[in-house]
Amino acid sequence: MTPITLHNTKTRKKEVLEPIDPNNVRMYVCGPTVYDRAHIGNARPVIVFDTLFRLLRHVYGEDHVKYVRNFTDVDDKINARAAESGRSIREITDETTQWYLDDMAAVGALEPTHMPRATEYIAQMVAMGEDLIAKGHAYEAEGHVLFSVESYEDYGKLSGRSVDDMIAGARVEIAPYKRNPMDFVIWKPSDKDTPGWESPWGRGRPGWHIECSAMAHELLGTSFDIHGGGNDLMFPHHENEIAQSKCAGDDFANVWMHNEMLQVEGKKMSKSLGNFFTVRDLLDQGVPGEVIRFVFLSTHYRKPMDWTEKKREEAEKTLETWSLLTKGLEASDEIDDAFLSSLKNDLNTAGAIAAMHKMKAELRFNDLKAAMEFLSLTYDVDPASEEVFDWLYEGLNVRPLIEELVEEMSKARAIKDYDKSDLIRKAFMAANLSVSFDSDGGVTYKREEGFDPSKLEGLL
Ligand code: AMP
Ligand code: ZN
């Protein structure tokens, strides 16, 4: 059996995945900060890691994979949104969380096993802060708790940066209470208008990074298999997660995976360029979620991806064709080898899609349907009318094949070779093709639901 290999950011190599416990394969992916609709770029990690989740479940069994994706529901952007809208924080985070779940379900993502909200794990974050102080990796200053970057020798290893580069390249906040400008916040004080929790350092709230360290520890244990997120999170977020967790005594994640960014029509997506849109915008325009998903899967997750109108159109046409071709057919029990091997090869979804095109060309529609179900790409289309028949089977040589068989059948009948005419008639039935001989000698045939031309092969 082909093993799963994954590109590990930490080693910069593709490695065979060897789960710590194959009965409990564990993955953590950084989730959204909930204050607004997910934009189209936010769907990329969701679709990438959902595909990996499905692959892991296929290989190790549905009950043997645990996937955690958090909701960051404490953040200054949320506070600002509440202040400007006059609504409560909880109202905003509840509403946005539900939007996110609905939009991600629409693009075919399964819900992770656990979806912890940061605010439900404050006690664990405080405990981790205290532990880091006790171990000399963090210090308290003016109501803040700061992680001391100098106390962790491997700081910067994940992204391969030196501390000097990091200082130069990052927007590090210089603050008088920091011993080193690179030190980052684990806890900060809250004034009376800002959400806060009691802590040994006074009323305050967590910095962003500590939540993932604390929740991964609580829900996945001291070590787990895969940690994922967009590569914009590699530094500082993931470096900081690693520093905190390692210094608290956890082994933390073995494999680090990062998806590349999404652009729109060749440009970075931004509100000022007018090319910013949300997943909901597309759904509202009538773009099926499966089409959105297909566009994402067409590009390997470690390559920058460009969302274009042209790709969307092509994806729509392909999926519509595949859906019509497989409508009413049973999916194969077995998953095609080339398809699965591509996915196992560092989640080569583009390769998997190439394997699906091949299944179509070889009239292996049951296999195609199984692959579509595997990737959550099936969607309901109206039955094909006879007018689209030729378009649908374009290049597949189906109509000439039927016509030849009909002629063979007529010939066999004429010479009373009923064995042969019966064989062809049964093949037509198996293929869900109704053929009728008119009294004037003409023949009409009609493709019925579940039409499967592969059943017509090998008869001539
Ligand atoms: P955020 O809510 O901004 O923290 O982002 C949530 C997730 O979306 C993170 O994993 C980000 O890396 C990812 N993300 C944000 N923008 C993009 C983008 N343009 N392309 C791909 N992933 C993105
Ligand atoms: Zn995180």
PDB file of C-alpha atoms in Angstrom, residues 318-329 360 365-366 368 381 384 392-393 396 447 450-453:
ATOM      1  CA  THR A 318     -16.325  19.808 -15.900  1.00  0.00           C
ATOM      2  CA  LEU A 319     -18.330  19.122 -12.760  1.00  0.00           C
ATOM      3  CA  GLU A 320     -21.615  19.436 -14.596  1.00  0.00           C
ATOM      4  CA  THR A 321     -20.437  16.940 -17.188  1.00  0.00           C
ATOM      5  CA  TRP A 322     -19.191  14.510 -14.554  1.00  0.00           C
ATOM      6  CA  SER A 323     -22.369  14.861 -12.554  1.00  0.00           C
ATOM      7  CA  LEU A 324     -24.532  14.123 -15.588  1.00  0.00           C
ATOM      8  CA  LEU A 325     -22.366  11.195 -16.626  1.00  0.00           C
ATOM      9  CA  THR A 326     -22.554   9.618 -13.180  1.00  0.00           C
ATOM     10  CA  LYS A 327     -26.141  10.496 -12.365  1.00  0.00           C
ATOM     11  CA  GLY A 328     -28.039   7.478 -11.134  1.00  0.00           C
ATOM     12  CA  LEU A 329     -24.924   5.282 -11.124  1.00  0.00           C
ATOM     13  CA  LYS A 360     -14.066   9.688 -17.671  1.00  0.00           C
ATOM     14  CA  PHE A 365     -18.081   6.246 -14.503  1.00  0.00           C
ATOM     15  CA  ASN A 366     -18.585   4.181 -11.342  1.00  0.00           C
ATOM     16  CA  LEU A 368     -15.441   8.503 -11.261  1.00  0.00           C
ATOM     17  CA  VAL A 381     -27.923  18.347 -11.753  1.00  0.00           C
ATOM     18  CA  ALA A 384     -29.351  15.390 -19.357  1.00  0.00           C
ATOM     19  CA  LEU A 392     -21.678  15.158 -22.939  1.00  0.00           C
ATOM     20  CA  TYR A 393     -20.046  12.269 -24.699  1.00  0.00           C
ATOM     21  CA  LEU A 396     -15.877   9.480 -26.061  1.00  0.00           C
ATOM     22  CA  ARG A 447     -30.440   7.363 -22.780  1.00  0.00           C
ATOM     23  CA  GLY A 450     -28.126   5.773 -14.941  1.00  0.00           C
ATOM     24  CA  PHE A 451     -26.906   5.414 -18.523  1.00  0.00           C
ATOM     25  CA  ASP A 452     -23.606   3.582 -18.389  1.00  0.00           C
ATOM     26  CA  PRO A 453     -21.882   3.182 -21.750  1.00  0.00           C
TER      27      PRO A 453
END
